[in-house]
Tab-separated table of C-alpha atoms in Angstrom:
chain	number	residue	atom	x	y	z
A	1	UNK	CA	-52.495	46.135	122.381
A	2	UNK	CA	-55.748	48.067	122.277
A	3	UNK	CA	-57.300	50.196	125.028
A	4	UNK	CA	-53.995	51.109	126.670
A	5	UNK	CA	-52.695	54.522	127.663
A	6	UNK	CA	-49.925	54.287	125.068
A	7	UNK	CA	-52.257	53.262	122.258
A	8	UNK	CA	-54.608	56.128	123.142
A	9	UNK	CA	-51.750	58.616	122.707
A	10	UNK	CA	-50.751	57.038	119.397
A	11	UNK	CA	-54.359	57.157	118.176
A	12	UNK	CA	-54.633	60.796	119.208
A	13	UNK	CA	-51.505	61.748	117.282
A	14	UNK	CA	-52.762	59.965	114.195
A	15	UNK	CA	-56.360	61.226	114.391
A	16	UNK	CA	-55.788	64.907	115.174
A	17	UNK	CA	-57.052	67.207	112.441
A	18	UNK	CA	-56.738	70.974	111.861
A	19	UNK	CA	-60.429	71.479	112.599
A	20	UNK	CA	-59.795	70.217	116.144
A	21	UNK	CA	-57.787	73.367	116.902
A	22	UNK	CA	-59.943	76.154	118.282
A	23	UNK	CA	-59.212	79.795	117.390
A	24	UNK	CA	-57.780	80.267	120.898
A	25	UNK	CA	-55.404	77.315	120.526
A	26	UNK	CA	-54.277	78.495	117.105
A	27	UNK	CA	-53.610	82.033	118.281
A	28	UNK	CA	-51.800	81.013	121.457
A	29	UNK	CA	-49.608	78.511	119.661
A	30	UNK	CA	-48.671	81.055	116.972
A	31	UNK	CA	-47.573	83.428	119.742
A	32	UNK	CA	-45.406	80.599	121.094
A	33	UNK	CA	-43.876	79.910	117.674
A	34	UNK	CA	-43.029	83.567	117.101
A	35	UNK	CA	-41.518	84.006	120.556
A	36	UNK	CA	-39.501	80.794	120.270
A	37	UNK	CA	-38.017	81.819	116.924
A	38	UNK	CA	-36.997	85.186	118.377
A	39	UNK	CA	-35.451	83.553	121.424
A	40	UNK	CA	-33.587	81.125	119.159
A	41	UNK	CA	-32.298	83.949	116.995
A	42	UNK	CA	-30.843	85.932	119.892
A	43	UNK	CA	-29.624	82.646	121.385
A	44	UNK	CA	-27.546	82.090	118.255
A	45	UNK	CA	-25.247	84.865	119.497
A	46	UNK	CA	-24.169	82.948	122.622
A	47	UNK	CA	-20.991	81.011	123.383
A	48	UNK	CA	-22.814	77.767	124.177
A	49	UNK	CA	-24.525	77.924	120.774
A	50	UNK	CA	-21.149	78.403	119.056
A	51	UNK	CA	-19.784	75.336	120.837
A	52	UNK	CA	-22.784	73.260	119.760
A	53	UNK	CA	-22.588	74.498	116.156
A	54	UNK	CA	-18.857	73.770	115.860
A	55	UNK	CA	-19.495	70.268	117.171
A	56	UNK	CA	-22.274	69.616	114.654
A	57	UNK	CA	-20.178	70.858	111.735
A	58	UNK	CA	-17.691	68.070	112.395
A	59	UNK	CA	-20.123	65.726	110.685
A	60	UNK	CA	-20.406	65.421	106.920
A	61	UNK	CA	-24.012	64.657	106.074
A	62	UNK	CA	-26.936	65.753	103.957
A	63	UNK	CA	-27.095	69.429	104.932
A	64	UNK	CA	-30.646	70.596	104.168
A	65	UNK	CA	-31.884	72.254	107.362
A	66	UNK	CA	-31.213	75.847	108.424
A	67	UNK	CA	-29.545	77.125	111.582
A	68	UNK	CA	-30.822	80.082	113.609
A	69	UNK	CA	-28.895	83.271	112.984
A	70	UNK	CA	-26.469	81.757	110.447
A	71	UNK	CA	-27.505	82.552	106.861
A	72	UNK	CA	-26.066	80.044	104.428
A	73	UNK	CA	-25.242	77.455	107.125
A	74	UNK	CA	-27.148	74.201	106.874
A	75	UNK	CA	-26.838	70.908	108.764
A	76	UNK	CA	-28.468	67.514	108.682
A	77	UNK	CA	-32.051	67.665	110.028
A	78	UNK	CA	-31.231	66.106	113.398
A	79	UNK	CA	-28.160	68.267	114.004
A	80	UNK	CA	-30.006	71.409	112.912
A	81	UNK	CA	-32.767	70.538	115.387
A	82	UNK	CA	-30.155	70.018	118.113
A	83	UNK	CA	-28.314	73.260	117.389
A	84	UNK	CA	-31.493	75.326	117.213
A	85	UNK	CA	-32.777	73.728	120.408
A	86	UNK	CA	-29.552	74.751	122.150
A	87	UNK	CA	-30.002	78.299	120.825
A	88	UNK	CA	-33.557	78.440	122.138
A	89	UNK	CA	-32.548	77.576	125.710
A	90	UNK	CA	-29.070	79.126	125.697
A	91	UNK	CA	-30.253	82.170	127.699
A	92	UNK	CA	-33.147	80.511	129.543
A	93	UNK	CA	-35.340	82.958	127.619
A	94	UNK	CA	-37.866	80.437	126.259
A	95	UNK	CA	-41.497	79.945	127.246
A	96	UNK	CA	-42.641	77.951	130.289
A	97	UNK	CA	-45.810	76.008	131.000
A	98	UNK	CA	-47.412	74.491	134.095
A	99	UNK	CA	-46.651	71.844	135.213
A	100	UNK	CA	-43.131	73.152	134.697
A	101	UNK	CA	-41.484	72.596	131.337
A	102	UNK	CA	-40.229	74.578	128.316
A	103	UNK	CA	-42.573	73.275	125.587
A	104	UNK	CA	-41.784	75.202	122.385
A	105	UNK	CA	-38.020	74.733	122.257
A	106	UNK	CA	-38.411	70.977	122.493
A	107	UNK	CA	-40.591	70.685	119.387
A	108	UNK	CA	-40.328	73.710	117.092
A	109	UNK	CA	-36.705	73.091	115.944
A	110	UNK	CA	-37.581	69.486	115.072
A	111	UNK	CA	-40.547	70.589	112.955
A	112	UNK	CA	-38.552	73.302	111.207
A	113	UNK	CA	-35.771	70.834	110.363
A	114	UNK	CA	-38.175	68.100	109.248
A	115	UNK	CA	-40.073	70.532	107.007
A	116	UNK	CA	-36.882	71.302	105.110
A	117	UNK	CA	-35.915	67.628	104.977
A	118	UNK	CA	-38.990	66.439	103.093
A	119	UNK	CA	-39.025	66.306	99.267
A	120	UNK	CA	-40.645	69.274	97.466
A	121	UNK	CA	-43.836	67.439	96.540
A	122	UNK	CA	-44.442	66.302	100.159
A	123	UNK	CA	-43.791	69.534	102.055
A	124	UNK	CA	-46.369	70.073	104.822
A	125	UNK	CA	-48.373	73.263	104.605
A	126	UNK	CA	-48.637	75.797	107.400
A	127	UNK	CA	-51.809	74.298	108.820
A	128	UNK	CA	-50.163	70.853	108.986
A	129	UNK	CA	-47.219	72.471	110.756
A	130	UNK	CA	-49.454	74.241	113.273
A	131	UNK	CA	-51.335	71.013	113.969
A	132	UNK	CA	-48.125	69.040	114.531
A	133	UNK	CA	-46.871	71.751	116.893
A	134	UNK	CA	-50.058	71.505	118.948
A	135	UNK	CA	-49.903	67.709	119.020
A	136	UNK	CA	-46.416	68.010	120.492
A	137	UNK	CA	-47.670	70.489	123.084
A	138	UNK	CA	-50.620	68.319	124.037
A	139	UNK	CA	-48.503	65.196	124.544
A	140	UNK	CA	-46.073	67.117	126.771
A	141	UNK	CA	-48.868	68.627	128.830
A	142	UNK	CA	-50.740	65.350	129.325
A	143	UNK	CA	-47.576	63.529	130.385
A	144	UNK	CA	-46.812	66.248	132.943
A	145	UNK	CA	-50.254	65.797	134.475
A	146	UNK	CA	-49.588	62.107	135.188
A	147	UNK	CA	-47.527	62.970	138.267
A	148	UNK	CA	-48.185	65.300	141.184
A	149	UNK	CA	-44.401	65.544	141.505
A	150	UNK	CA	-44.299	67.319	138.141
A	151	UNK	CA	-46.409	70.217	139.449
A	152	UNK	CA	-43.559	71.551	141.582
A	153	UNK	CA	-40.227	73.034	140.527
A	154	UNK	CA	-38.219	69.899	139.597
A	155	UNK	CA	-35.513	68.301	141.732
A	156	UNK	CA	-34.428	65.234	139.717
A	157	UNK	CA	-34.960	65.458	135.947
A	158	UNK	CA	-35.124	68.617	133.834
A	159	UNK	CA	-38.689	68.338	132.428
A	160	UNK	CA	-38.041	69.290	128.765
A	161	UNK	CA	-35.448	66.513	128.567
A	162	UNK	CA	-38.200	64.078	129.585
A	163	UNK	CA	-41.614	65.176	128.287
A	164	UNK	CA	-40.027	67.366	125.604
A	165	UNK	CA	-38.363	64.399	123.945
A	166	UNK	CA	-41.687	62.577	123.661
A	167	UNK	CA	-43.400	65.783	122.561
A	168	UNK	CA	-40.850	66.186	119.782
A	169	UNK	CA	-41.387	62.573	118.725
A	170	UNK	CA	-45.164	63.058	118.679
A	171	UNK	CA	-45.010	66.330	116.757
A	172	UNK	CA	-42.612	64.935	114.163
A	173	UNK	CA	-44.602	61.716	113.846
A	174	UNK	CA	-47.657	63.810	113.076
A	175	UNK	CA	-45.813	65.949	110.535
A	176	UNK	CA	-44.481	62.815	108.826
A	177	UNK	CA	-47.952	61.173	108.815
A	178	UNK	CA	-46.787	58.035	110.620
A	179	UNK	CA	-49.308	55.259	111.277
A	180	UNK	CA	-50.778	54.724	114.746
A	181	UNK	CA	-48.429	51.805	115.310
A	182	UNK	CA	-45.437	53.866	114.239
A	183	UNK	CA	-46.539	56.734	116.524
A	184	UNK	CA	-46.672	54.264	119.390
A	185	UNK	CA	-43.139	53.047	118.646
A	186	UNK	CA	-41.884	56.619	118.251
A	187	UNK	CA	-43.025	57.372	121.813
A	188	UNK	CA	-41.357	54.192	123.060
A	189	UNK	CA	-38.071	54.952	121.304
A	190	UNK	CA	-38.145	58.547	122.583
A	191	UNK	CA	-38.564	57.315	126.167
A	192	UNK	CA	-35.261	55.456	125.831
A	193	UNK	CA	-33.561	58.654	124.685
A	194	UNK	CA	-35.050	60.940	127.349
A	195	UNK	CA	-33.814	62.398	130.624
A	196	UNK	CA	-31.214	64.804	132.015
A	197	UNK	CA	-30.353	65.554	135.669
A	198	UNK	CA	-31.129	68.865	137.333
A	199	UNK	CA	-27.534	69.071	138.622
A	200	UNK	CA	-26.551	70.586	135.259
A	201	UNK	CA	-28.887	73.534	135.730
A	202	UNK	CA	-27.047	76.875	135.729
A	203	UNK	CA	-24.277	75.462	133.518
A	204	UNK	CA	-23.580	75.487	129.789
A	205	UNK	CA	-24.822	71.891	129.699
A	206	UNK	CA	-28.419	72.866	130.496
A	207	UNK	CA	-29.220	74.159	126.973
A	208	UNK	CA	-28.176	70.718	125.694
A	209	UNK	CA	-31.253	69.325	127.444
A	210	UNK	CA	-33.572	71.170	125.065
A	211	UNK	CA	-31.280	70.581	122.090
A	212	UNK	CA	-31.279	66.855	122.774
A	213	UNK	CA	-35.025	66.735	123.417
A	214	UNK	CA	-35.908	68.169	120.019
A	215	UNK	CA	-33.167	66.234	118.183
A	216	UNK	CA	-33.789	62.863	119.826
A	217	UNK	CA	-37.559	63.134	119.434
A	218	UNK	CA	-37.012	63.755	115.725
A	219	UNK	CA	-34.680	60.754	115.574
A	220	UNK	CA	-37.243	58.589	117.372
A	221	UNK	CA	-39.907	59.445	114.792
A	222	UNK	CA	-37.505	58.840	111.905
A	223	UNK	CA	-36.505	55.466	113.346
A	224	UNK	CA	-40.121	54.455	113.925
A	225	UNK	CA	-40.966	55.475	110.373
A	226	UNK	CA	-38.251	53.121	109.164
A	227	UNK	CA	-39.559	50.142	111.095
A	228	UNK	CA	-37.907	50.272	114.521
A	229	UNK	CA	-40.140	49.008	117.306
A	230	UNK	CA	-40.323	49.689	121.038
A	231	UNK	CA	-42.435	48.660	124.010
A	232	UNK	CA	-46.076	49.333	123.083
A	233	UNK	CA	-46.921	49.903	126.763
A	234	UNK	CA	-44.257	52.530	127.410
A	235	UNK	CA	-46.698	55.069	128.926
A	236	UNK	CA	-48.708	52.538	130.914
A	237	UNK	CA	-48.097	51.825	134.589
A	238	UNK	CA	-46.927	48.211	134.577
A	239	UNK	CA	-46.053	46.925	138.090
A	240	UNK	CA	-42.496	45.652	138.338
A	241	UNK	CA	-41.399	47.087	134.976
A	242	UNK	CA	-40.882	50.829	134.684
A	243	UNK	CA	-41.612	52.576	131.421
A	244	UNK	CA	-42.139	56.321	131.378
A	245	UNK	CA	-42.909	55.982	135.094
A	246	UNK	CA	-39.142	55.661	135.691
A	247	UNK	CA	-38.919	59.459	135.563
A	248	UNK	CA	-41.459	60.076	138.357
A	249	UNK	CA	-41.871	58.676	141.880
A	250	UNK	CA	-45.645	59.078	141.616
A	251	UNK	CA	-47.139	58.119	138.242
A	252	UNK	CA	-50.833	57.721	137.422
A	253	UNK	CA	-51.366	57.667	133.639
A	254	UNK	CA	-54.722	58.117	131.986
A	255	UNK	CA	-55.789	57.449	128.391
A	256	UNK	CA	-55.873	60.443	126.069
A	257	UNK	CA	-59.328	60.966	124.619
A	258	UNK	CA	-59.743	61.095	120.873
A	259	UNK	CA	-59.625	64.574	119.333
A	260	UNK	CA	-63.034	65.975	118.587
A	261	UNK	CA	-65.933	67.676	120.268
A	262	UNK	CA	-65.282	65.950	123.621
A	263	UNK	CA	-61.553	66.763	123.728
A	264	UNK	CA	-60.241	70.135	124.857
A	265	UNK	CA	-56.580	70.913	124.217
A	266	UNK	CA	-54.670	71.905	127.349
A	267	UNK	CA	-53.542	75.092	125.628
A	268	UNK	CA	-57.222	76.067	125.497
A	269	UNK	CA	-57.435	75.840	129.289
A	270	UNK	CA	-54.128	77.448	130.218
A	271	UNK	CA	-51.942	79.945	128.405
A	272	UNK	CA	-48.128	79.975	128.366
A	273	UNK	CA	-45.722	82.143	130.346
A	274	UNK	CA	-43.462	84.312	128.186
A	275	UNK	CA	-40.339	85.755	129.782
A	276	UNK	CA	-39.536	89.467	129.622
A	277	UNK	CA	-35.857	88.894	130.398
A	278	UNK	CA	-33.520	85.899	129.947
A	279	UNK	CA	-33.537	84.028	133.257
A	280	UNK	CA	-35.203	81.127	135.061
A	281	UNK	CA	-38.946	81.689	135.403
A	282	UNK	CA	-38.768	81.933	139.204
A	283	UNK	CA	-36.642	85.063	138.846
A	284	UNK	CA	-39.542	86.977	137.336
A	285	UNK	CA	-41.416	87.066	140.645
A	286	UNK	CA	-38.487	88.494	142.622
A	287	UNK	CA	-37.587	90.995	139.902
A	288	UNK	CA	-41.113	92.428	139.814
A	289	UNK	CA	-41.148	92.513	143.625
A	290	UNK	CA	-37.738	94.234	143.647
A	291	UNK	CA	-38.826	96.836	141.091
A	292	UNK	CA	-41.917	97.542	143.170
A	293	UNK	CA	-39.961	98.127	146.379
A	294	UNK	CA	-37.340	100.128	144.461
A	295	UNK	CA	-40.055	102.610	143.453
A	296	UNK	CA	-41.133	102.868	147.087
A	297	UNK	CA	-37.525	103.467	148.105
A	298	UNK	CA	-37.070	106.262	145.539
A	299	UNK	CA	-40.262	107.942	146.754
A	300	UNK	CA	-38.947	107.582	150.312
A	301	UNK	CA	-35.346	108.746	149.800
A	302	UNK	CA	-35.450	110.683	146.537
A	303	UNK	CA	-33.075	108.261	144.782
A	304	UNK	CA	-31.848	104.708	145.119
A	305	UNK	CA	-29.116	104.893	147.774
A	306	UNK	CA	-27.755	101.444	148.755
A	307	UNK	CA	-25.931	102.944	151.739
A	308	UNK	CA	-29.308	103.475	153.459
A	309	UNK	CA	-30.101	99.740	153.276
A	310	UNK	CA	-29.094	97.486	156.175
A	311	UNK	CA	-30.654	94.204	154.998
A	312	UNK	CA	-32.396	92.921	151.863
A	313	UNK	CA	-34.884	90.237	152.871
A	314	UNK	CA	-36.043	87.789	150.179
A	315	UNK	CA	-39.045	85.571	150.847
A	316	UNK	CA	-38.873	82.812	148.262
A	317	UNK	CA	-39.814	79.128	147.925
A	318	UNK	CA	-37.356	76.367	148.732
A	319	UNK	CA	-35.561	75.401	145.523
A	320	UNK	CA	-31.881	74.642	145.918
A	321	UNK	CA	-30.696	75.110	142.348
A	322	UNK	CA	-32.048	78.661	142.069
A	323	UNK	CA	-30.957	79.756	145.551
A	324	UNK	CA	-27.465	81.018	144.664
A	325	UNK	CA	-26.115	83.757	146.973
A	326	UNK	CA	-23.017	84.708	144.924
A	327	UNK	CA	-23.219	83.567	141.281
A	328	UNK	CA	-19.953	83.680	139.356
A	329	UNK	CA	-21.110	83.001	135.782
A	330	UNK	CA	-23.906	84.139	133.497
A	331	UNK	CA	-25.683	80.788	133.776
A	332	UNK	CA	-25.503	80.827	137.567
A	333	UNK	CA	-26.794	84.414	137.565
A	334	UNK	CA	-29.792	83.417	135.467
A	335	UNK	CA	-30.601	80.899	138.220
A	336	UNK	CA	-30.095	83.118	141.282
A	337	UNK	CA	-32.934	84.712	143.234
A	338	UNK	CA	-30.380	86.901	144.996
A	339	UNK	CA	-28.662	88.172	141.863
A	340	UNK	CA	-31.852	89.016	139.985
A	341	UNK	CA	-33.375	90.850	142.946
A	342	UNK	CA	-30.213	92.906	143.478
A	343	UNK	CA	-29.744	93.643	139.754
A	344	UNK	CA	-33.312	94.931	139.579
A	345	UNK	CA	-32.785	97.072	142.685
A	346	UNK	CA	-29.520	98.523	141.419
A	347	UNK	CA	-30.423	99.125	137.758
A	348	UNK	CA	-34.199	99.442	137.747
A	349	UNK	CA	-34.441	96.673	135.135
A	350	UNK	CA	-33.126	93.238	134.167
A	351	UNK	CA	-32.247	92.561	130.523
A	352	UNK	CA	-29.753	90.926	128.205
A	353	UNK	CA	-26.885	93.040	129.503
A	354	UNK	CA	-27.575	92.147	133.129
A	355	UNK	CA	-25.855	88.788	132.686
A	356	UNK	CA	-22.619	89.963	131.091
A	357	UNK	CA	-19.412	89.223	132.991
A	358	UNK	CA	-18.805	92.894	133.718
A	359	UNK	CA	-22.309	93.319	135.110
A	360	UNK	CA	-22.146	90.196	137.286
A	361	UNK	CA	-18.857	91.188	138.942
A	362	UNK	CA	-19.656	94.831	139.713
A	363	UNK	CA	-18.535	95.906	143.181
A	364	UNK	CA	-21.796	97.740	143.905
A	365	UNK	CA	-23.781	94.627	143.020
A	366	UNK	CA	-21.567	92.473	145.234
A	367	UNK	CA	-22.173	94.891	148.107
A	368	UNK	CA	-25.929	94.465	147.683
A	369	UNK	CA	-25.590	90.660	147.570
A	370	UNK	CA	-23.743	90.823	150.905
A	371	UNK	CA	-26.883	92.342	152.454
A	372	UNK	CA	-29.286	89.616	151.305
A	373	UNK	CA	-30.990	87.320	153.801
A	374	UNK	CA	-33.331	84.577	152.583
A	375	UNK	CA	-36.471	83.246	154.227
A	376	UNK	CA	-38.721	80.392	153.072
A	377	UNK	CA	-42.299	80.976	154.305
A	378	UNK	CA	-44.360	77.797	154.530
A	379	UNK	CA	-47.052	79.260	152.299
A	380	UNK	CA	-44.546	80.029	149.511
A	381	UNK	CA	-44.377	76.701	147.701
A	382	UNK	CA	-42.046	75.789	144.826
A	383	UNK	CA	-44.818	75.742	142.248
A	384	UNK	CA	-45.117	78.133	139.317
A	385	UNK	CA	-48.876	78.376	139.787
A	386	UNK	CA	-48.767	79.145	143.530
A	387	UNK	CA	-45.448	80.793	144.449
A	388	UNK	CA	-44.775	84.455	145.122
A	389	UNK	CA	-41.750	86.696	145.494
A	390	UNK	CA	-41.285	89.243	148.258
A	391	UNK	CA	-38.422	91.725	148.683
A	392	UNK	CA	-38.174	93.793	151.854
A	393	UNK	CA	-35.624	96.563	152.467
A	394	UNK	CA	-34.702	96.979	156.134
A	395	UNK	CA	-33.209	100.459	156.407
A	396	UNK	CA	-30.683	101.775	158.926
A	397	UNK	CA	-33.369	104.230	160.026
A	398	UNK	CA	-35.501	101.315	161.209
A	399	UNK	CA	-38.062	101.717	158.451
A	400	UNK	CA	-39.045	98.722	156.318
A	401	UNK	CA	-40.180	98.902	152.682
A	402	UNK	CA	-41.747	95.840	151.061
A	403	UNK	CA	-42.583	94.784	147.513
A	404	UNK	CA	-44.472	91.599	146.680
A	405	UNK	CA	-45.377	89.874	143.415
A	406	UNK	CA	-47.971	87.112	143.166
A	407	UNK	CA	-48.247	87.137	139.361
A	408	UNK	CA	-45.609	88.760	137.155
A	409	UNK	CA	-46.380	90.313	133.775
A	410	UNK	CA	-45.936	87.493	131.249
A	411	UNK	CA	-47.326	84.744	133.497
A	412	UNK	CA	-50.224	82.726	132.040
A	413	UNK	CA	-52.520	84.560	134.474
A	414	UNK	CA	-51.250	87.914	133.182
A	415	UNK	CA	-50.245	87.277	129.525
A	416	UNK	CA	-48.031	89.581	127.524
A	417	UNK	CA	-50.002	91.839	125.222
A	418	UNK	CA	-49.558	91.466	121.480
A	419	UNK	CA	-47.531	94.670	121.503
A	420	UNK	CA	-45.204	93.403	124.241
A	421	UNK	CA	-44.684	90.057	122.517
A	422	UNK	CA	-43.885	91.738	119.198
A	423	UNK	CA	-41.506	94.146	120.942
A	424	UNK	CA	-39.654	91.197	122.499
A	425	UNK	CA	-39.482	89.353	119.172
A	426	UNK	CA	-38.240	92.381	117.234
A	427	UNK	CA	-35.611	93.101	119.881
A	428	UNK	CA	-34.344	89.503	119.913
A	429	UNK	CA	-34.380	89.019	116.156
A	430	UNK	CA	-32.647	92.351	115.519
A	431	UNK	CA	-29.397	90.900	116.862
A	432	UNK	CA	-29.035	88.767	113.724
A	433	UNK	CA	-31.637	89.799	111.119
A	434	UNK	CA	-32.426	92.978	109.172
A	435	UNK	CA	-35.764	94.674	109.719
A	436	UNK	CA	-37.374	93.405	106.508
A	437	UNK	CA	-36.730	89.774	107.415
A	438	UNK	CA	-37.997	90.330	110.942
A	439	UNK	CA	-41.266	91.712	109.622
A	440	UNK	CA	-41.512	88.885	107.076
A	441	UNK	CA	-41.312	86.278	109.872
A	442	UNK	CA	-44.011	88.085	111.839
A	443	UNK	CA	-46.266	88.043	108.780
A	444	UNK	CA	-45.539	84.360	108.026
A	445	UNK	CA	-46.359	83.222	111.561
A	446	UNK	CA	-49.462	85.405	111.761
A	447	UNK	CA	-50.752	83.801	108.558
A	448	UNK	CA	-49.364	80.339	109.171
A	449	UNK	CA	-52.632	78.585	108.336
A	450	UNK	CA	-52.430	79.974	104.801
A	451	UNK	CA	-48.806	79.054	104.117
A	452	UNK	CA	-48.573	76.528	101.296
A	453	UNK	CA	-45.080	75.303	102.239
A	454	UNK	CA	-44.091	75.394	105.927
A	455	UNK	CA	-40.401	75.054	105.073
A	456	UNK	CA	-40.534	78.732	104.024
A	457	UNK	CA	-40.648	79.549	107.733
């Protein structure tokens, strides 16, 4: 069918060219690639990654694609994509967009694996790689804008398991130079492989959502390239027969305009949020608010003295899965407003070590958690573009100290500087790579357009 929403997406994937990427889009997407690799590298040190890797090594297959943080270990392309996707989300340290999703982890591992899979004389160059990455981003972003429900913190499906799977399929289809018809089928196949429930947030199963998104999108493109077909109207709103609309209660799709002078990539309009510490994005508001009020408290009392605090009041949006008064595991702690606020108050920072078992179960931290009371102001909505975090300390003296954060450092409205992003990457990568390799990756990504063989990445 012509002139459908689905066919417009397929045509866009096929027609996109490097010259359609503005300097802003290129620079922002290279920042995303660098950050995602660093997050994946440090994620390769986690238990959930080890579980995923051991599972994938059960299979005997053509092992051509590399695994984050494991020199000499290679897997089949799809399993490498899966494992690296798990690594990327294993600490909830990966980038976040609005409407809410984790875009890079769902597509970058698929492109890295596919680049190594292709024969030497057909390897995509760095510019092809960068273009495919941006096609995957654009498809995710456009799909998220089809539903007003998607603008708020999710309740039903974890977004990267939905839009990320189709973004991976689109990015890989572009890298593999599939025809428009094959791109259409790749999206349809990916829709049948998409979706994961939010109930598995704050568990070891959540990183599988990103691992599956990047793996299954790659598989969808490979299947479409080999002749498998799917519903050519998968993105259209067909009454009485749900396609992609099955994932959203409100769904109003629009055709995607052809790339060119009348099309502006979403990444041009809105930057990405990069996390300064490994936790759910909502935590970054309360941590900055907590650090602000902690400084006030030190100026007031001379030092941070928990015994002077009667009540810790958190004003946060309603979001059940990140409202966790007493988390008992690292994954629960990464999804707890209460824990992150109290850790910031107690330690003056939140970092990798904040989520260790010994840190989570400290008596002094537990005593602070006992003092927390939560309020949900009507104006504090569960939306990453509108929410705020407020932490108030009600002291035994009767005094009240308050810290509030409307936009944390790293949010798309307050982007990380180049220096901060590089510092994060170097810190993450240093857990598994020597300094010379870390610097080599930085140079490769910075000059990605000039790379003759993207599989070198």
